Coordinates of C-alpha atoms in Angstrom, one line a residue:
M108 CA 67.7 83.1 -38.5
K109 CA 66.6 86.0 -36.5
A110 CA 68.0 86.4 -33.0
S111 CA 64.5 86.5 -31.7
D112 CA 63.6 83.1 -33.3
L113 CA 67.0 81.7 -32.1
F114 CA 65.7 82.8 -28.5
V115 CA 62.3 81.0 -28.9
K116 CA 64.2 77.9 -30.2
C117 CA 66.2 77.8 -27.1
L118 CA 63.1 77.8 -25.1
E119 CA 61.6 75.2 -26.9
N120 CA 64.9 73.3 -26.2
E121 CA 64.4 73.7 -22.7
G122 CA 61.0 72.3 -22.6
V123 CA 59.1 75.3 -22.1
E124 CA 55.4 74.8 -22.5
Y125 CA 53.9 78.4 -21.7
V126 CA 55.1 81.9 -21.4
F127 CA 53.0 84.3 -19.3
G128 CA 52.7 87.9 -20.1
I129 CA 51.9 90.8 -22.1
P130 CA 53.1 91.9 -25.5
G131 CA 54.9 95.3 -26.1
E132 CA 56.7 97.4 -28.6
E133 CA 60.1 96.6 -27.5
N134 CA 59.5 92.7 -27.3
A135 CA 57.6 92.7 -30.5
D136 CA 60.2 90.6 -32.4
F137 CA 60.4 88.2 -29.5
V138 CA 56.5 87.9 -29.5
M139 CA 56.3 87.3 -33.4
S140 CA 58.7 84.4 -33.2
L141 CA 56.6 82.9 -30.3
S142 CA 53.6 83.0 -32.5
E143 CA 55.2 80.5 -34.6
S144 CA 56.2 78.1 -32.0
K145 CA 54.5 75.1 -30.3
I146 CA 55.0 77.2 -26.9
K147 CA 51.5 78.7 -25.9
F148 CA 51.4 82.5 -24.9
I149 CA 49.1 83.1 -22.0
L150 CA 48.0 86.9 -22.2
T151 CA 47.8 88.3 -18.6
R152 CA 46.0 91.7 -17.8
H153 CA 48.9 92.8 -15.6
E154 CA 52.7 91.8 -15.3
Q155 CA 52.4 91.0 -11.9
G156 CA 50.0 88.5 -12.7
A157 CA 52.1 86.9 -15.3
A158 CA 54.9 86.5 -12.7
F159 CA 52.9 84.9 -10.1
M160 CA 51.2 82.4 -12.8
A161 CA 55.2 81.3 -13.7
D162 CA 55.9 81.1 -10.1
V163 CA 53.3 78.7 -9.4
Y164 CA 53.9 76.9 -12.6
G165 CA 57.5 76.5 -11.3
R166 CA 56.3 75.1 -8.1
L167 CA 53.9 72.6 -9.5
S168 CA 55.6 71.3 -12.6
G169 CA 59.3 71.3 -11.8
K170 CA 60.3 73.1 -14.7
V171 CA 60.8 76.7 -15.0
G172 CA 58.2 79.1 -15.4
V173 CA 58.3 81.9 -18.2
C174 CA 57.0 85.3 -17.8
L175 CA 57.3 88.2 -20.5
A176 CA 57.3 92.1 -20.1
T177 CA 58.1 94.8 -22.3
L178 CA 60.8 97.5 -21.1
G179 CA 60.3 100.1 -18.3
P180 CA 56.9 100.2 -16.5
G181 CA 56.3 96.6 -18.1
A182 CA 59.7 95.2 -16.4
T183 CA 59.1 97.2 -13.3
N184 CA 55.4 95.6 -12.9
L185 CA 57.0 92.0 -13.0
V186 CA 59.1 92.9 -9.8
T187 CA 57.1 91.8 -7.2
G188 CA 56.2 88.3 -8.8
V189 CA 59.7 87.6 -9.5
A190 CA 61.0 88.6 -5.9
N191 CA 58.2 86.4 -4.6
A192 CA 59.2 83.5 -6.5
N193 CA 63.2 83.9 -5.9
M194 CA 62.7 84.1 -2.2
D195 CA 60.3 81.0 -2.3
R196 CA 62.9 79.1 -4.1
S197 CA 60.4 78.8 -7.3
R198 CA 61.9 78.3 -10.8
L199 CA 61.2 81.4 -13.0
L200 CA 62.7 83.0 -16.1
A201 CA 61.8 86.7 -16.9
I202 CA 62.1 88.1 -20.1
T203 CA 62.1 91.6 -20.6
G204 CA 62.4 93.9 -23.8
Q205 CA 64.7 96.9 -24.0
T206 CA 65.2 99.9 -26.1
D207 CA 68.0 100.0 -29.0
S208 CA 71.2 99.1 -27.3
H209 CA 72.8 102.0 -28.8
L210 CA 70.4 104.3 -26.6
L211 CA 71.1 102.7 -23.4
H212 CA 74.1 105.2 -22.2
K213 CA 71.8 108.0 -22.4
E214 CA 68.1 109.3 -21.4
S215 CA 65.7 107.8 -24.1
H216 CA 62.0 106.9 -23.9
Q217 CA 61.2 104.6 -21.0
N218 CA 64.7 103.4 -20.8
M219 CA 65.8 102.2 -17.5
D220 CA 68.3 100.0 -16.0
A221 CA 66.3 96.7 -15.7
I222 CA 69.6 94.7 -15.0
T223 CA 70.4 96.4 -11.9
M224 CA 67.0 96.6 -10.7
F225 CA 66.5 92.8 -10.9
K226 CA 69.9 91.9 -9.7
P227 CA 68.8 91.8 -5.8
I228 CA 65.8 89.7 -6.6
T229 CA 67.2 87.1 -9.1
K230 CA 70.1 84.6 -8.8
W231 CA 71.2 85.7 -11.9
N232 CA 70.6 88.2 -14.9
W233 CA 72.0 89.2 -18.2
S234 CA 71.5 91.7 -20.9
I235 CA 71.9 90.2 -24.8
R236 CA 74.2 92.1 -26.9
N237 CA 75.6 89.5 -29.2
P238 CA 72.9 87.3 -31.1
Q239 CA 75.6 84.7 -31.1
N240 CA 75.6 84.4 -27.2
I241 CA 71.9 83.6 -27.0
P242 CA 72.2 79.8 -26.9
E243 CA 74.6 80.4 -23.6
I244 CA 72.7 82.8 -22.0
V245 CA 69.5 81.0 -22.2
R246 CA 71.0 77.8 -20.9
R247 CA 72.9 79.5 -18.5
A248 CA 69.7 81.1 -17.0
F249 CA 68.0 77.7 -17.0
K250 CA 70.7 75.9 -15.3
I251 CA 71.2 78.6 -12.7
A252 CA 67.2 78.6 -12.2
L253 CA 66.9 74.9 -11.7
E254 CA 69.9 74.2 -9.7
E255 CA 69.5 74.2 -5.8
K256 CA 68.5 76.2 -4.3
P257 CA 66.2 77.0 -7.2
G258 CA 64.8 80.8 -8.0
A259 CA 64.4 83.5 -10.5
V260 CA 66.6 84.4 -13.2
H261 CA 66.2 87.4 -15.8
I262 CA 67.2 87.9 -19.4
E263 CA 66.9 91.3 -21.3
L264 CA 66.5 91.5 -25.0
P265 CA 67.2 94.8 -26.7
Q266 CA 64.8 95.3 -29.6
D267 CA 67.8 95.8 -32.2
I268 CA 69.3 92.7 -31.0
A269 CA 66.5 90.7 -31.5
K270 CA 66.4 91.8 -35.1
K271 CA 70.0 90.6 -35.9
E272 CA 70.9 87.3 -37.2
A273 CA 72.4 84.6 -35.8
D274 CA 73.6 81.0 -37.3
I275 CA 74.4 79.0 -34.1
P276 CA 72.4 76.2 -32.6
P277 CA 70.8 76.3 -29.2
I278 CA 72.6 74.1 -26.5
E279 CA 71.0 71.0 -25.3
P280 CA 70.3 70.7 -21.7
Q281 CA 72.1 68.3 -19.6
R282 CA 70.5 66.6 -16.5
V283 CA 73.0 67.5 -13.5
F284 CA 73.5 64.8 -10.8
R285 CA 74.6 66.0 -7.3
S286 CA 76.8 63.5 -5.2
G287 CA 76.0 61.7 -2.5
A288 CA 76.5 62.5 1.1
N289 CA 79.8 62.5 3.0
E290 CA 80.1 58.9 4.7
E291 CA 81.9 60.5 7.7
L292 CA 79.3 63.1 8.2
I293 CA 76.4 60.3 7.8
K294 CA 78.2 58.6 10.6
Q295 CA 78.1 61.3 13.0
A296 CA 74.7 62.3 12.3
A297 CA 73.6 58.8 13.0
K298 CA 75.5 58.5 16.2
I299 CA 74.1 61.8 17.4
I300 CA 70.4 60.5 16.7
L301 CA 71.1 57.4 18.3
E302 CA 72.1 59.0 21.4
A303 CA 69.4 61.6 21.4
K304 CA 66.8 61.9 24.3
H305 CA 64.3 63.8 22.4
P306 CA 65.1 64.2 18.8
V307 CA 62.6 66.0 16.2
I308 CA 62.7 66.2 12.7
F309 CA 62.0 69.8 11.3
L310 CA 61.0 69.8 7.6
G311 CA 61.2 72.9 5.2
N312 CA 60.5 74.1 1.8
G313 CA 63.4 72.1 0.4
C314 CA 61.7 68.9 0.9
V315 CA 58.9 69.7 -1.2
R316 CA 61.1 69.5 -4.3
E317 CA 63.1 66.9 -5.8
N318 CA 60.7 64.1 -4.8
A319 CA 62.4 64.1 -0.9
S320 CA 58.8 63.4 0.5
Q321 CA 58.6 59.6 0.3
H322 CA 62.4 59.2 1.8
I323 CA 61.5 61.6 4.7
R324 CA 58.2 59.7 5.7
K325 CA 60.4 56.3 5.5
L326 CA 62.7 58.1 7.8
V327 CA 60.1 59.0 10.0
E328 CA 58.2 55.7 10.2
K329 CA 61.4 53.5 10.8
T330 CA 62.7 55.8 13.5
G331 CA 59.5 57.1 15.2
I332 CA 60.9 60.2 15.6
I333 CA 58.5 62.9 15.6
A334 CA 58.4 65.7 12.7
M335 CA 57.0 68.9 12.2
N336 CA 57.0 71.1 9.2
T337 CA 57.3 74.8 8.3
F338 CA 54.3 76.6 6.3
M339 CA 56.2 75.9 2.8
G340 CA 56.8 72.1 4.0
K341 CA 53.1 71.1 4.6
G342 CA 52.5 67.9 3.3
V343 CA 55.8 66.2 3.0
V344 CA 54.6 64.1 5.9
S345 CA 50.8 63.5 6.1
D346 CA 48.7 65.3 8.8
D347 CA 47.1 62.0 9.4
S348 CA 50.4 60.6 10.6
P349 CA 50.6 59.7 14.2
L350 CA 54.1 61.1 14.4
H351 CA 53.5 64.4 12.6
L352 CA 53.2 67.6 15.0
H353 CA 51.7 69.6 12.1
T354 CA 52.8 73.1 10.9
I355 CA 55.2 75.5 13.1
G356 CA 55.9 79.4 12.3
I357 CA 53.6 81.4 14.5
K358 CA 56.0 81.9 17.2
D359 CA 54.3 81.8 20.5
A360 CA 51.0 80.5 18.9
D361 CA 52.7 76.9 18.0
H362 CA 51.8 73.9 19.5
A363 CA 54.8 72.4 17.7
L364 CA 57.2 75.2 19.2
L365 CA 56.6 73.4 22.6
A366 CA 58.2 70.3 20.9
I367 CA 61.0 71.8 19.4
E368 CA 61.6 73.8 22.7
S369 CA 61.9 70.6 24.5
A370 CA 64.1 68.5 21.9
D371 CA 67.7 68.0 22.4
V372 CA 68.7 67.2 18.7
V373 CA 66.9 69.0 15.8
I374 CA 67.1 67.1 12.6
A375 CA 66.4 70.1 10.1
V376 CA 65.9 68.9 6.6
G377 CA 65.4 71.3 3.8
V378 CA 64.7 74.2 6.2
D379 CA 64.8 77.8 4.4
L380 CA 65.8 80.1 7.5
V381 CA 63.8 82.8 5.5
E382 CA 60.5 80.8 6.6
Y383 CA 60.8 80.6 10.2
S384 CA 63.8 82.1 12.5
P385 CA 65.6 79.8 14.4
K386 CA 65.7 82.6 17.2
N387 CA 62.3 81.3 18.2
W388 CA 63.1 77.7 18.9
N389 CA 66.9 78.0 19.7
K390 CA 67.1 81.0 22.0
K391 CA 69.4 79.2 24.5
L392 CA 71.6 77.8 21.9
D393 CA 71.2 74.5 23.1
K394 CA 70.0 72.5 20.3
K395 CA 72.2 69.9 18.8
I396 CA 71.2 70.6 15.0
I397 CA 71.8 68.3 12.3
H398 CA 71.4 70.2 8.7
I399 CA 70.5 68.4 5.9
D400 CA 69.9 70.4 2.4
F401 CA 71.1 70.6 -1.1
T402 CA 73.1 73.7 0.2
P403 CA 75.2 74.7 3.2
S404 CA 73.5 76.3 5.9
E405 CA 73.1 80.0 6.3
V406 CA 75.3 81.7 8.8
Y407 CA 73.2 82.7 11.6
T408 CA 73.7 83.0 15.6
Y409 CA 70.8 80.7 16.5
Y410 CA 71.5 78.3 13.8
R411 CA 74.7 76.2 14.5
P412 CA 74.5 72.8 12.9
V413 CA 77.0 70.2 14.5
V414 CA 77.0 68.1 11.7
E415 CA 76.2 69.9 8.0
I416 CA 75.2 67.3 5.6
V417 CA 75.2 69.1 1.9
S418 CA 73.7 66.4 -0.7
D419 CA 70.6 65.4 -2.3
I420 CA 68.0 65.3 0.7
E421 CA 66.9 61.8 -0.3
Y422 CA 70.4 60.5 -0.8
A423 CA 71.3 61.8 2.7
I424 CA 68.3 60.5 4.2
D425 CA 68.6 56.8 2.7
A426 CA 72.6 57.2 3.9
I427 CA 71.3 57.9 7.4
L428 CA 68.6 55.1 7.5
D429 CA 71.3 52.5 6.4
E430 CA 74.2 53.8 8.9
L431 CA 71.6 53.7 11.7
E432 CA 71.1 50.0 10.9
L433 CA 74.8 49.3 10.7
Q434 CA 75.4 50.8 14.0
K435 CA 72.5 48.8 15.6
K436 CA 73.8 45.6 14.4
T437 CA 77.3 46.8 15.9
H438 CA 76.4 48.3 18.7
P439 CA 73.2 46.2 20.1
E440 CA 72.7 48.7 23.2
L441 CA 72.0 51.5 20.4
D442 CA 68.8 49.5 19.4
V443 CA 66.6 52.5 20.1
F444 CA 64.7 52.9 17.0
P445 CA 61.9 52.7 16.1
I446 CA 60.9 55.0 19.3
K447 CA 58.4 52.4 21.2
E448 CA 56.6 55.3 23.1
I449 CA 55.8 59.0 21.8
P450 CA 56.7 61.2 24.6
E451 CA 53.7 62.3 26.6
L452 CA 54.2 66.1 25.9
F453 CA 54.0 65.2 22.1
K454 CA 50.8 63.3 22.6
K455 CA 49.3 66.1 24.3
I456 CA 50.2 68.7 21.8
M457 CA 48.9 66.4 19.0
K458 CA 45.5 65.7 21.2
E459 CA 45.1 69.7 21.7
V460 CA 45.6 70.6 18.0
D461 CA 43.0 68.1 17.0
E462 CA 40.5 68.8 19.7
R463 CA 40.6 72.6 19.1
R464 CA 40.2 72.1 15.2
D465 CA 37.4 69.3 15.8
S466 CA 35.5 71.3 18.2
F467 CA 34.3 73.8 15.0
N468 CA 33.1 70.8 13.1
D469 CA 29.4 71.5 14.1
D470 CA 29.7 75.3 14.7
K471 CA 26.9 77.3 12.9
A472 CA 27.7 80.7 14.1
F473 CA 27.9 83.4 11.2
P474 CA 29.8 85.2 10.3
I475 CA 31.7 82.0 9.9
K476 CA 34.8 81.2 12.2
P477 CA 38.1 80.7 10.2
E478 CA 38.4 77.1 11.6
K479 CA 34.8 76.0 10.3
L480 CA 35.6 77.6 7.1
I481 CA 38.7 75.6 6.5
I482 CA 37.3 72.3 7.9
D483 CA 34.3 72.8 5.4
V484 CA 36.7 73.4 2.5
R485 CA 39.3 70.5 3.5
N486 CA 35.9 68.2 3.6
A487 CA 35.1 69.3 -0.1
L488 CA 38.3 68.4 -1.6
G489 CA 40.5 65.4 -2.2
E490 CA 43.8 64.4 -1.1
N491 CA 45.7 65.6 -4.2
D492 CA 43.6 68.8 -4.8
I493 CA 45.3 72.0 -4.5
L494 CA 44.8 74.8 -2.2
L495 CA 46.7 78.2 -2.6
S496 CA 46.9 80.7 0.2
D497 CA 47.1 84.2 -0.5
V498 CA 49.0 86.5 2.4
G499 CA 47.2 87.9 5.5
A500 CA 45.4 86.6 9.0
H501 CA 43.7 83.7 6.5
K502 CA 47.3 82.6 5.9
L503 CA 47.8 81.7 9.3
W504 CA 44.8 80.0 9.9
I505 CA 45.2 77.9 7.0
S506 CA 48.8 76.7 8.2
K507 CA 47.4 75.7 11.3
I508 CA 44.2 74.2 10.5
Y509 CA 44.3 72.8 7.1
K510 CA 45.3 69.3 6.7
T511 CA 47.5 68.4 4.2
Y512 CA 48.4 65.1 2.7
Q513 CA 50.6 65.4 -0.1
P514 CA 53.6 67.7 -0.8
N515 CA 52.4 70.7 -3.1
T516 CA 48.9 70.5 -2.5
C517 CA 48.8 73.4 0.1
I518 CA 50.7 76.3 -1.3
I519 CA 51.5 79.1 1.3
P520 CA 54.1 81.7 -0.1
N521 CA 56.0 82.3 3.1
G522 CA 59.1 84.1 2.0
F523 CA 58.7 87.3 0.4
C524 CA 54.8 87.0 1.2
S525 CA 53.3 88.7 -1.3
M526 CA 49.5 89.8 -1.3
G527 CA 47.9 89.0 -4.6
F528 CA 49.7 86.0 -4.9
A529 CA 46.7 83.2 -4.8
F530 CA 44.6 84.2 -7.5
P531 CA 46.9 84.3 -10.6
G532 CA 48.8 81.4 -9.0
A533 CA 45.2 79.4 -9.1
I534 CA 45.2 80.2 -12.8
A535 CA 48.7 78.4 -13.2
A536 CA 47.6 75.4 -11.1
K537 CA 44.7 74.8 -13.0
I538 CA 46.7 74.9 -16.2
V539 CA 49.2 72.4 -15.0
H540 CA 46.8 70.0 -13.2
P541 CA 43.4 70.5 -15.0
E542 CA 42.1 67.4 -13.6
R543 CA 42.3 68.6 -10.1
N544 CA 40.3 70.8 -7.8
I545 CA 42.2 74.1 -7.4
V546 CA 40.9 76.5 -4.6
A547 CA 42.5 80.0 -3.6
M548 CA 41.9 81.3 -0.7
C549 CA 41.9 85.0 -0.4
G550 CA 41.5 88.0 2.0
D551 CA 39.1 90.9 0.8
A552 CA 42.0 93.1 0.6
G553 CA 44.6 90.7 -1.6
F554 CA 41.9 89.2 -4.1
L555 CA 41.1 92.8 -5.4
M556 CA 45.2 93.3 -6.0
N557 CA 45.1 91.4 -9.2
I558 CA 41.4 91.3 -9.9
Q559 CA 42.1 91.8 -13.7
E560 CA 43.4 88.2 -14.0
L561 CA 39.7 87.1 -13.5
E562 CA 39.3 88.0 -17.4
T563 CA 42.0 86.0 -18.0
A564 CA 40.7 82.9 -16.4
V565 CA 37.3 83.4 -18.1
R566 CA 39.2 83.8 -21.4
L567 CA 41.0 80.6 -20.9
K568 CA 37.7 78.7 -19.6
L569 CA 39.3 77.5 -16.3
G570 CA 37.3 76.0 -13.7
F571 CA 38.6 76.8 -10.2
I572 CA 37.2 78.2 -6.8
T573 CA 38.2 81.7 -5.1
I574 CA 36.9 82.1 -1.5
V575 CA 37.0 85.6 -0.4
W576 CA 37.4 86.1 3.4
C577 CA 35.6 89.2 4.0
D578 CA 36.1 91.6 7.0
L579 CA 36.3 94.9 5.4
D580 CA 39.8 95.2 7.1
L581 CA 43.4 94.5 6.4
G582 CA 43.0 92.2 9.0
M583 CA 46.5 91.1 9.9
I584 CA 47.7 94.4 9.9
S585 CA 44.9 95.7 12.2
M586 CA 45.5 92.8 14.5
K587 CA 49.1 93.5 14.7
Q588 CA 48.4 97.6 15.2
K589 CA 46.1 96.4 18.0
N590 CA 48.3 94.1 19.8
E591 CA 51.1 96.8 19.7
F592 CA 49.5 100.2 19.9
G593 CA 45.9 99.3 21.4
K594 CA 44.2 100.5 18.0
S595 CA 44.4 100.1 14.5
V596 CA 44.5 103.0 11.9
F597 CA 43.9 103.3 8.0
T598 CA 43.0 99.4 7.4
K599 CA 39.3 99.7 7.0
F600 CA 37.8 99.8 3.2
T601 CA 34.7 98.8 1.3
N602 CA 33.9 96.0 -1.0
P603 CA 32.1 95.6 -4.4
D604 CA 29.1 93.5 -4.8
F605 CA 31.3 90.3 -5.6
I606 CA 28.2 88.5 -7.4
K607 CA 27.9 91.5 -9.9
L608 CA 31.8 91.7 -10.0
A609 CA 32.0 88.1 -11.1
E610 CA 29.1 88.2 -13.6
S611 CA 30.8 91.3 -15.2
F612 CA 33.9 89.3 -15.9
G613 CA 31.7 86.0 -17.1
A614 CA 32.3 84.3 -14.1
V615 CA 30.2 82.9 -11.6
G616 CA 29.7 84.6 -8.1
F617 CA 28.3 83.6 -4.6
V618 CA 27.7 85.7 -1.5
V619 CA 27.3 83.2 1.4
K620 CA 24.5 84.1 3.8
S621 CA 25.0 81.4 6.4
T622 CA 27.5 79.1 7.9
E623 CA 25.1 76.2 6.8
E624 CA 24.8 76.8 3.2
F625 CA 28.5 77.2 2.7
P626 CA 29.2 73.4 2.2
K627 CA 26.4 73.3 -0.5
I628 CA 27.6 76.3 -2.3
L629 CA 31.3 74.8 -2.4
E630 CA 29.8 71.6 -4.0
E631 CA 27.8 73.5 -6.4
A632 CA 31.1 75.6 -7.0
K633 CA 33.2 72.3 -7.9
A634 CA 30.5 71.4 -10.5
I635 CA 31.4 74.4 -12.7
K636 CA 34.0 73.2 -15.0
D637 CA 34.4 76.2 -17.6
K638 CA 34.7 79.1 -15.7
P639 CA 36.0 80.5 -12.5
V640 CA 33.9 80.6 -9.4
I641 CA 34.2 83.3 -7.0
I642 CA 32.5 82.8 -3.4
A643 CA 32.7 85.8 -0.7
I644 CA 32.0 85.0 2.8
N645 CA 32.0 87.1 6.1
V646 CA 34.4 85.7 8.5
D647 CA 34.5 86.5 12.4
Y648 CA 38.1 87.4 12.6
S649 CA 37.5 88.2 16.6
R650 CA 39.4 85.0 17.2
N651 CA 42.7 86.2 15.3
H652 CA 44.0 86.8 19.0
V653 CA 44.6 83.0 19.2
L654 CA 47.2 83.6 16.4
L655 CA 49.4 85.6 18.4
N656 CA 48.3 84.5 22.1
D657 CA 47.7 80.8 22.1
S658 CA 45.3 79.8 25.1
H659 CA 46.3 76.4 24.7
Y660 CA 50.4 77.4 24.8
E661 CA 51.1 76.4 28.4
I662 CA 50.5 72.7 28.7

């Protein structure tokens, strides 16, 4: 068969359902082969949007999201989305076309070394030179993208190679099982936990993957140890749990930081240091850290595990629980779990977090305050509905205020942190979970970065909601400039008429005029099932100082 046909058959063999992207001249053979496949091609309006869609598809489906571009400018347009997926540990394959392989050594039209460009933002990438190697290259790409920690991979297919003949079949994927945790390290971890005076459980992005959440909840419930999560660990333990201190990750503005500072033992589970630097909570290097993750810990001055357990997280958690029970039987004096009484500091932290959020339940001021906006959105959504945050000041408010009950229902990009993520991401979320309400939260700057994908959403008849937080400013940058320099510069802009903008694409637009009408508009928007809805609302960001200087910090 033709090499491009073989490539597509290999993708089918891997269970690929969708390819997001844009056809081009140098990927034409691949696109034609794809048109004969059961794989659905989703035409996007920009390659960056395609990469963000593949990113979110990978997060929510557990499979590899696939995006496609041609050579040169098509490939460079993928870069931001691919880098975002890689740093957020999302499973993604980027496929790019290329000019004829005999032209690659010299100047030629749109020729650019995409392999070198993608190298620092992927786990692995390769350019196909022999069509007989396609099954090996595709299988290897998927294996690497899926193995912990997952991430992005890239394959380049030159147009002359795509036309050649190949007579080798795809390689069948094999499920890989990791071994259980080391028995001696489990014993050491259990002993440290039993002897701890103020242990805490610190949960990160790794806990969202591989169905670890239920095992971690069991650890929290059976031991009574207080837990907290990073932005990307939201929902691993429900925010309704009395043993959960919510989200940490905004440096001095975090209530949860008080708890982790008071801890003598930190059980760090699935924590990516890219999310939140240990320097913020282990400045004195006085914490006993138990590292539990799929991979060894990063080497970092402020993160020095005394025990490092490398295995599937769920295996490790279950083994620790079994060992705690065993040691309690053999050493009755160590029968300290479950902890009977939550420490007073932790009680006070939880009380103040809840009180501050709930104090805005009936706030009618307009422009709407961030807390009230998030409360109204939370009230409008079910436990398993999905909220996607873009990047900006609203991301910090969402992390602090939005109550999350299940993993992967509040998606906050917090590794690469690219603006423009949420809207195209919501398209993929609706494709993966058409039965759920999907809400993208965007600043008025980030929303317009990928506004062209509104046409994609309308064409696909996808009913989801985008809420645009309007303040005519790059709010987060403006806030930090004022905090450091006393003024902000070059951050102000104007906005379009969002109703006309939405309608010009064939979508539905609302502009909220009062805080009281916002919940009613949300309900009206939820009832629209066959087209995207844009809701623009003016937000009072005067309280952003709370994010950097928490008035409740000193307890």
